[in-house]
Amino acid sequence: MDINQLVDVIDKTETYTHFGKVKRVVGLMIESTGPEVKMGEVCFIHTSNYDKIMAEVVGFNDAVVVLMPYTEINDIGPGSLVEATRKPLTVKVGQRLVGKVVDAVGLPLDDSELPSGLLAMNTEQSPPNPLKRPRILEPIEIGVKTIDTLLTVGKGQRIGIFAGSGVGKSTLLGMIARNSEADINVIALIGERGREVREFIEKDLGPAGLKKSVVVVATSDQPALMRIKGAYTATSIAEYFRDRGYNVNLMMDSVTRVAMAQREVGLATGEPPTTKGYPPSVFAILPKLLERTGTSDLGTITAFYTVLVDGDDLNDPIADTTRGILDGHFVLDRKLAERGQYPALNVLKSISRVMPQITTEKEQKLANELRSYLASYEENYELIQIGAYKRGSNPQVDRAIQLHPKIINFLKQGIEDNCHRETAIDQVESLLYGG
């Protein structure tokens, strides 16, 4: 750095702190007179007991600054000082973060100190230039038979996992985290019940999964801004590892809760409710968040986003919008779960859009044939169950009935089981042609 650059840095350095004062608090929203700030900047609100509460600038009402807090605001009163930091939210990231469980602003949840040697990174980044994204041409082994054979995922693909409550989303994410060949997992638990966080880490993820994972947690009791930032923080951590050449799995449970948190923020700042009460900002942030993952010249982020569908309605506005952005969707079916089929993946309703580009003709032929037998059985399910179907009427249906128990047995997989992709493909071939 030469003398001119040093002089330029000194000229731009703030030599005093900007303050404002809290004017009023309405619900989630804090209004202050001053300080001089910009959208997205972080401020500290000084409380009556000498603590500092982090808040973010989310809007302006004439000359009044509108802020949203990251934590509870019980000790804020009229006239509380609002200190400008002149910076957006940053989180500390690095190799030593692997194996840690952190909150939405990147601080360890076990009250330990952050490891040394971490780099500060902005949580909000722009999606990469589309022309700088390499095509997805290589499969990634997930370790779940149904996915690896019938819904093959590519390195850098973005998948939505659509399901109602209690159908096995968290269990499936845990299986992917433990069994996948990805170098590092970044797992975001957004809007989860506090009870489920430890349960997921110890039961679904396990010590083997946690060893190569970073878990970001923002529970349902936390303010809306923390739940939104949890998603951005997890994506930033994944981007850090991708830019260092790793193949990263990003798993977010769930995008729906992020959208609900943004709805709270949007409505509090005066946005009009549109589709099902969601303001326009919800449908603006989803593409910005989801498009940040994928391929790059350095590494890849293979992303799995769970989407809660109320009453198993796949046409919910958030589900519909998310499905249109992502590169495929897996549907977990409650009826299959009730029959004891786990993971309860409905193969016929699910799709991997890049599968034809990353699999061989033989693998596609096997997958299509197995799908056709599943479809034939489902189309004639009621006739078969009541005994109205006569064998010999349709050779395709006869073969589907013969193979159906073997197919269902193949689609089932124990939580602790890990099946390699090549082994799973051999099992499909044996199932179809092995007699």
mmCIF file of C-alpha atoms in Angstrom, residues 72-338:
data_model
loop_
_atom_site.group_PDB
_atom_site.id
_atom_site.type_symbol
_atom_site.label_atom_id
_atom_site.label_comp_id
_atom_site.label_asym_id
_atom_site.label_seq_id
_atom_site.Cartn_x
_atom_site.Cartn_y
_atom_site.Cartn_z
ATOM 1 C CA GLU A 72 -35.539 -9.126 22.923
ATOM 2 C CA ILE A 73 -36.098 -5.412 23.562
ATOM 3 C CA ASN A 74 -37.417 -5.343 27.146
ATOM 4 C CA ASP A 75 -34.942 -2.703 28.402
ATOM 5 C CA ILE A 76 -35.399 -0.154 25.599
ATOM 6 C CA GLY A 77 -37.243 3.056 26.402
ATOM 7 C CA PRO A 78 -37.901 6.495 24.856
ATOM 8 C CA GLY A 79 -34.628 8.349 24.449
ATOM 9 C CA SER A 80 -32.402 5.228 24.445
ATOM 10 C CA LEU A 81 -29.282 5.957 22.404
ATOM 11 C CA VAL A 82 -28.940 4.352 18.951
ATOM 12 C CA GLU A 83 -25.296 3.964 17.892
ATOM 13 C CA ALA A 84 -24.411 3.578 14.209
ATOM 14 C CA THR A 85 -21.686 1.055 13.323
ATOM 15 C CA ARG A 86 -21.503 2.038 9.618
ATOM 16 C CA LYS A 87 -21.305 -1.687 8.717
ATOM 17 C CA PRO A 88 -23.691 -4.460 7.652
ATOM 18 C CA LEU A 89 -23.849 -7.716 9.614
ATOM 19 C CA THR A 90 -20.723 -9.866 9.263
ATOM 20 C CA VAL A 91 -20.005 -13.362 10.583
ATOM 21 C CA LYS A 92 -16.679 -15.028 11.371
ATOM 22 C CA VAL A 93 -16.017 -18.068 9.174
ATOM 23 C CA GLY A 94 -13.132 -20.474 8.697
ATOM 24 C CA GLN A 95 -11.983 -24.095 8.775
ATOM 25 C CA ARG A 96 -12.047 -24.157 12.591
ATOM 26 C CA LEU A 97 -15.795 -23.547 12.568
ATOM 27 C CA VAL A 98 -16.405 -27.134 11.351
ATOM 28 C CA GLY A 99 -18.006 -29.213 14.118
ATOM 29 C CA LYS A 100 -19.505 -26.118 15.809
ATOM 30 C CA VAL A 101 -23.135 -25.176 16.465
ATOM 31 C CA VAL A 102 -23.639 -21.415 16.109
ATOM 32 C CA ASP A 103 -26.524 -18.938 16.249
ATOM 33 C CA ALA A 104 -27.780 -16.678 13.459
ATOM 34 C CA VAL A 105 -24.983 -14.134 13.973
ATOM 35 C CA GLY A 106 -22.266 -16.799 14.055
ATOM 36 C CA LEU A 107 -21.666 -17.051 17.826
ATOM 37 C CA PRO A 108 -21.271 -20.530 19.427
ATOM 38 C CA LEU A 109 -24.443 -21.738 21.151
ATOM 39 C CA ASP A 110 -22.476 -23.525 23.884
ATOM 40 C CA ASP A 111 -21.182 -20.140 25.179
ATOM 41 C CA SER A 112 -17.592 -21.029 24.191
ATOM 42 C CA GLU A 113 -15.229 -18.600 22.486
ATOM 43 C CA LEU A 114 -14.987 -18.482 18.700
ATOM 44 C CA PRO A 115 -11.790 -20.152 17.417
ATOM 45 C CA SER A 116 -8.978 -17.824 16.379
ATOM 46 C CA GLY A 117 -8.003 -17.257 12.761
ATOM 47 C CA LEU A 118 -11.523 -16.765 11.354
ATOM 48 C CA LEU A 119 -12.354 -14.231 8.633
ATOM 49 C CA ALA A 120 -15.224 -11.722 8.737
ATOM 50 C CA MET A 121 -17.698 -12.141 5.874
ATOM 51 C CA ASN A 122 -20.853 -10.224 4.911
ATOM 52 C CA THR A 123 -24.011 -12.297 5.309
ATOM 53 C CA GLU A 124 -25.701 -10.717 2.290
ATOM 54 C CA GLN A 125 -23.969 -11.389 -1.019
ATOM 55 C CA SER A 126 -25.147 -11.103 -4.604
ATOM 56 C CA PRO A 127 -25.788 -14.319 -6.573
ATOM 57 C CA PRO A 128 -22.919 -15.155 -8.967
ATOM 58 C CA ASN A 129 -22.952 -14.118 -12.618
ATOM 59 C CA PRO A 130 -24.926 -16.800 -14.515
ATOM 60 C CA LEU A 131 -22.239 -17.010 -17.222
ATOM 61 C CA LYS A 132 -19.644 -17.857 -14.554
ATOM 62 C CA ARG A 133 -21.572 -20.911 -13.388
ATOM 63 C CA PRO A 134 -20.188 -24.154 -14.877
ATOM 64 C CA ARG A 135 -22.810 -26.668 -16.018
ATOM 65 C CA ILE A 136 -23.724 -29.501 -13.653
ATOM 66 C CA LEU A 137 -22.173 -32.593 -15.264
ATOM 67 C CA GLU A 138 -21.109 -34.784 -12.337
ATOM 68 C CA PRO A 139 -23.324 -36.751 -9.915
ATOM 69 C CA ILE A 140 -22.817 -36.595 -6.153
ATOM 70 C CA GLU A 141 -23.399 -39.706 -4.079
ATOM 71 C CA ILE A 142 -26.059 -39.056 -1.445
ATOM 72 C CA GLY A 143 -26.107 -42.497 0.216
ATOM 73 C CA VAL A 144 -29.914 -42.817 -0.062
ATOM 74 C CA LYS A 145 -30.804 -45.566 -2.576
ATOM 75 C CA THR A 146 -33.966 -43.979 -3.953
ATOM 76 C CA ILE A 147 -32.246 -40.652 -4.626
ATOM 77 C CA ASP A 148 -29.012 -42.070 -6.071
ATOM 78 C CA THR A 149 -30.813 -44.305 -8.576
ATOM 79 C CA LEU A 150 -34.153 -42.682 -9.475
ATOM 80 C CA LEU A 151 -33.559 -39.005 -8.599
ATOM 81 C CA THR A 152 -29.812 -38.616 -9.113
ATOM 82 C CA VAL A 153 -28.431 -35.320 -7.760
ATOM 83 C CA GLY A 154 -25.538 -33.431 -9.381
ATOM 84 C CA LYS A 155 -22.768 -31.474 -7.689
ATOM 85 C CA GLY A 156 -24.071 -27.919 -7.409
ATOM 86 C CA GLN A 157 -27.755 -28.814 -7.849
ATOM 87 C CA ARG A 158 -30.445 -27.159 -5.715
ATOM 88 C CA ILE A 159 -33.258 -29.421 -4.503
ATOM 89 C CA GLY A 160 -36.486 -28.701 -2.626
ATOM 90 C CA ILE A 161 -37.778 -31.311 -0.149
ATOM 91 C CA PHE A 162 -41.545 -30.790 0.066
ATOM 92 C CA ALA A 163 -43.476 -32.330 2.939
ATOM 93 C CA GLY A 164 -46.073 -31.781 5.622
ATOM 94 C CA SER A 165 -45.170 -31.973 9.300
ATOM 95 C CA GLY A 166 -43.995 -35.294 10.718
ATOM 96 C CA VAL A 167 -43.294 -37.079 7.409
ATOM 97 C CA GLY A 168 -39.523 -37.436 7.908
ATOM 98 C CA LYS A 169 -37.785 -34.288 6.572
ATOM 99 C CA SER A 170 -35.286 -34.018 9.427
ATOM 100 C CA THR A 171 -34.532 -37.740 9.320
ATOM 101 C CA LEU A 172 -33.832 -37.578 5.569
ATOM 102 C CA LEU A 173 -31.570 -34.518 6.041
ATOM 103 C CA GLY A 174 -29.658 -36.396 8.745
ATOM 104 C CA MET A 175 -29.171 -39.380 6.406
ATOM 105 C CA ILE A 176 -27.901 -37.097 3.622
ATOM 106 C CA ALA A 177 -25.524 -35.291 6.027
ATOM 107 C CA ARG A 178 -24.013 -38.556 7.306
ATOM 108 C CA ASN A 179 -23.889 -40.514 4.055
ATOM 109 C CA SER A 180 -23.180 -37.929 1.352
ATOM 110 C CA GLU A 181 -19.720 -37.751 -0.237
ATOM 111 C CA ALA A 182 -19.649 -33.937 0.175
ATOM 112 C CA ASP A 183 -16.592 -32.530 1.973
ATOM 113 C CA ILE A 184 -18.522 -30.298 4.394
ATOM 114 C CA ASN A 185 -22.163 -29.885 5.470
ATOM 115 C CA VAL A 186 -23.661 -26.536 6.443
ATOM 116 C CA ILE A 187 -27.000 -27.115 8.152
ATOM 117 C CA ALA A 188 -29.435 -24.285 8.923
ATOM 118 C CA LEU A 189 -32.227 -25.043 11.396
ATOM 119 C CA ILE A 190 -34.570 -22.076 10.953
ATOM 120 C CA GLY A 191 -37.690 -21.643 13.078
ATOM 121 C CA GLU A 192 -37.333 -25.076 14.690
ATOM 122 C CA ARG A 193 -38.708 -25.961 18.112
ATOM 123 C CA GLY A 194 -35.972 -25.676 20.730
ATOM 124 C CA ARG A 195 -36.478 -29.338 21.685
ATOM 125 C CA GLU A 196 -35.813 -30.513 18.133
ATOM 126 C CA VAL A 197 -32.403 -28.824 17.794
ATOM 127 C CA ARG A 198 -30.522 -31.105 20.185
ATOM 128 C CA GLU A 199 -32.575 -34.068 19.002
ATOM 129 C CA PHE A 200 -31.510 -33.417 15.398
ATOM 130 C CA ILE A 201 -27.838 -32.907 16.307
ATOM 131 C CA GLU A 202 -27.539 -35.985 18.537
ATOM 132 C CA LYS A 203 -30.028 -38.398 16.925
ATOM 133 C CA ASP A 204 -30.422 -37.519 13.225
ATOM 134 C CA LEU A 205 -26.973 -36.008 12.574
ATOM 135 C CA GLY A 206 -24.935 -37.956 15.128
ATOM 136 C CA PRO A 207 -21.248 -37.511 16.045
ATOM 137 C CA ALA A 208 -20.070 -38.712 12.604
ATOM 138 C CA GLY A 209 -22.246 -36.142 10.818
ATOM 139 C CA LEU A 210 -21.388 -33.282 13.181
ATOM 140 C CA LYS A 211 -17.661 -33.912 12.685
ATOM 141 C CA LYS A 212 -17.881 -32.568 9.113
ATOM 142 C CA SER A 213 -20.709 -30.046 9.642
ATOM 143 C CA VAL A 214 -21.396 -26.482 10.708
ATOM 144 C CA VAL A 215 -24.876 -26.103 12.237
ATOM 145 C CA VAL A 216 -26.598 -22.694 12.281
ATOM 146 C CA VAL A 217 -29.596 -22.446 14.620
ATOM 147 C CA ALA A 218 -32.362 -19.828 14.862
ATOM 148 C CA THR A 219 -35.269 -21.243 16.884
ATOM 149 C CA SER A 220 -38.921 -20.249 16.533
ATOM 150 C CA ASP A 221 -38.893 -18.133 19.729
ATOM 151 C CA GLN A 222 -36.249 -15.756 18.353
ATOM 152 C CA PRO A 223 -37.125 -12.460 16.623
ATOM 153 C CA ALA A 224 -38.017 -12.594 12.926
ATOM 154 C CA LEU A 225 -34.770 -10.896 11.891
ATOM 155 C CA MET A 226 -32.682 -13.607 13.590
ATOM 156 C CA ARG A 227 -34.562 -16.315 11.670
ATOM 157 C CA ILE A 228 -33.938 -14.514 8.365
ATOM 158 C CA LYS A 229 -30.273 -13.899 9.205
ATOM 159 C CA GLY A 230 -29.851 -17.575 10.107
ATOM 160 C CA ALA A 231 -30.532 -18.453 6.461
ATOM 161 C CA TYR A 232 -28.136 -15.766 5.174
ATOM 162 C CA THR A 233 -25.412 -16.739 7.662
ATOM 163 C CA ALA A 234 -25.577 -20.428 6.689
ATOM 164 C CA THR A 235 -25.397 -19.506 2.985
ATOM 165 C CA SER A 236 -22.359 -17.247 3.629
ATOM 166 C CA ILE A 237 -20.549 -20.049 5.470
ATOM 167 C CA ALA A 238 -21.289 -22.423 2.570
ATOM 168 C CA GLU A 239 -19.982 -19.810 0.095
ATOM 169 C CA TYR A 240 -16.757 -19.456 2.087
ATOM 170 C CA PHE A 241 -15.999 -23.179 1.827
ATOM 171 C CA ARG A 242 -17.106 -23.332 -1.828
ATOM 172 C CA ASP A 243 -14.685 -20.524 -2.717
ATOM 173 C CA ARG A 244 -11.881 -22.601 -1.212
ATOM 174 C CA GLY A 245 -12.560 -25.524 -3.545
ATOM 175 C CA TYR A 246 -14.780 -27.705 -1.360
ATOM 176 C CA ASN A 247 -17.906 -29.560 -2.442
ATOM 177 C CA VAL A 248 -20.402 -28.337 0.155
ATOM 178 C CA ASN A 249 -23.848 -29.588 1.108
ATOM 179 C CA LEU A 250 -26.133 -26.785 2.338
ATOM 180 C CA MET A 251 -29.254 -28.062 4.101
ATOM 181 C CA MET A 252 -31.883 -25.559 5.189
ATOM 182 C CA ASP A 253 -34.886 -26.568 7.292
ATOM 183 C CA SER A 254 -36.989 -24.744 6.341
ATOM 184 C CA VAL A 255 -37.401 -22.096 3.623
ATOM 185 C CA THR A 256 -41.052 -21.719 4.645
ATOM 186 C CA ARG A 257 -40.022 -20.427 8.088
ATOM 187 C CA VAL A 258 -37.657 -17.919 6.458
ATOM 188 C CA ALA A 259 -40.569 -16.685 4.314
ATOM 189 C CA MET A 260 -42.807 -16.433 7.399
ATOM 190 C CA ALA A 261 -40.135 -14.400 9.214
ATOM 191 C CA GLN A 262 -39.850 -12.049 6.221
ATOM 192 C CA ARG A 263 -43.640 -11.745 6.238
ATOM 193 C CA GLU A 264 -43.457 -10.532 9.857
ATOM 194 C CA VAL A 265 -40.801 -7.968 8.935
ATOM 195 C CA GLY A 266 -42.608 -6.828 5.765
ATOM 196 C CA LEU A 267 -45.972 -6.346 7.455
ATOM 197 C CA ALA A 268 -44.370 -4.534 10.420
ATOM 198 C CA THR A 269 -42.679 -2.060 8.070
ATOM 199 C CA GLY A 270 -45.947 -1.293 6.277
ATOM 200 C CA GLU A 271 -45.871 -3.529 3.179
ATOM 201 C CA PRO A 272 -49.284 -4.559 1.831
ATOM 202 C CA PRO A 273 -50.221 -8.238 2.247
ATOM 203 C CA THR A 274 -50.713 -9.990 -1.111
ATOM 204 C CA THR A 275 -50.888 -13.760 -1.761
ATOM 205 C CA LYS A 276 -52.033 -15.551 1.424
ATOM 206 C CA GLY A 277 -50.858 -12.588 3.494
ATOM 207 C CA TYR A 278 -47.281 -12.646 2.177
ATOM 208 C CA PRO A 279 -45.966 -9.169 1.221
ATOM 209 C CA PRO A 280 -44.045 -8.617 -2.052
ATOM 210 C CA SER A 281 -40.643 -8.621 -0.293
ATOM 211 C CA VAL A 282 -41.010 -12.356 0.456
ATOM 212 C CA PHE A 283 -41.127 -13.206 -3.247
ATOM 213 C CA ALA A 284 -38.195 -10.812 -3.857
ATOM 214 C CA ILE A 285 -35.807 -12.316 -1.261
ATOM 215 C CA LEU A 286 -36.420 -15.997 -2.130
ATOM 216 C CA PRO A 287 -34.649 -15.930 -5.536
ATOM 217 C CA LYS A 288 -31.803 -13.823 -4.091
ATOM 218 C CA LEU A 289 -31.256 -16.365 -1.319
ATOM 219 C CA LEU A 290 -31.712 -19.561 -3.342
ATOM 220 C CA GLU A 291 -29.672 -18.395 -6.356
ATOM 221 C CA ARG A 292 -26.566 -17.859 -4.211
ATOM 222 C CA THR A 293 -25.938 -21.614 -4.095
ATOM 223 C CA GLY A 294 -24.876 -23.846 -6.987
ATOM 224 C CA THR A 295 -21.691 -24.266 -9.013
ATOM 225 C CA SER A 296 -18.651 -22.012 -9.352
ATOM 226 C CA ASP A 297 -15.208 -22.263 -10.941
ATOM 227 C CA LEU A 298 -13.729 -23.126 -7.532
ATOM 228 C CA GLY A 299 -16.191 -25.489 -5.807
ATOM 229 C CA THR A 300 -19.874 -26.360 -5.526
ATOM 230 C CA ILE A 301 -22.769 -25.919 -3.111
ATOM 231 C CA THR A 302 -25.321 -28.720 -3.444
ATOM 232 C CA ALA A 303 -28.369 -27.347 -1.628
ATOM 233 C CA PHE A 304 -31.339 -29.093 -0.035
ATOM 234 C CA TYR A 305 -34.152 -26.779 1.065
ATOM 235 C CA THR A 306 -37.106 -28.201 2.967
ATOM 236 C CA VAL A 307 -40.498 -26.627 2.290
ATOM 237 C CA LEU A 308 -43.433 -27.112 4.656
ATOM 238 C CA VAL A 309 -46.667 -27.662 2.765
ATOM 239 C CA ASP A 310 -49.786 -26.989 4.857
ATOM 240 C CA GLY A 311 -52.217 -29.862 4.559
ATOM 241 C CA ASP A 312 -49.804 -31.425 2.006
ATOM 242 C CA ASP A 313 -50.886 -28.723 -0.484
ATOM 243 C CA LEU A 314 -48.074 -28.461 -3.050
ATOM 244 C CA ASN A 315 -49.692 -25.361 -4.597
ATOM 245 C CA ASP A 316 -49.043 -23.196 -1.526
ATOM 246 C CA PRO A 317 -47.525 -19.843 -2.710
ATOM 247 C CA ILE A 318 -44.134 -20.454 -1.050
ATOM 248 C CA ALA A 319 -43.974 -24.055 -2.297
ATOM 249 C CA ASP A 320 -44.957 -22.979 -5.803
ATOM 250 C CA THR A 321 -42.403 -20.130 -5.914
ATOM 251 C CA THR A 322 -39.602 -22.282 -4.504
ATOM 252 C CA ARG A 323 -40.322 -25.133 -6.910
ATOM 253 C CA GLY A 324 -40.016 -22.692 -9.826
ATOM 254 C CA ILE A 325 -36.581 -21.471 -8.684
ATOM 255 C CA LEU A 326 -34.901 -24.787 -7.795
ATOM 256 C CA ASP A 327 -33.433 -27.535 -10.006
ATOM 257 C CA GLY A 328 -35.707 -30.306 -8.793
ATOM 258 C CA HIS A 329 -38.018 -31.347 -5.991
ATOM 259 C CA PHE A 330 -38.468 -34.384 -3.765
ATOM 260 C CA VAL A 331 -41.968 -34.954 -2.401
ATOM 261 C CA LEU A 332 -42.359 -36.801 0.913
ATOM 262 C CA ASP A 333 -45.784 -38.460 0.911
ATOM 263 C CA ARG A 334 -47.790 -38.911 4.105
ATOM 264 C CA LYS A 335 -49.599 -41.959 2.650
ATOM 265 C CA LEU A 336 -46.274 -43.721 2.070
ATOM 266 C CA ALA A 337 -45.159 -42.873 5.621
ATOM 267 C CA GLU A 338 -48.425 -44.322 6.952
#
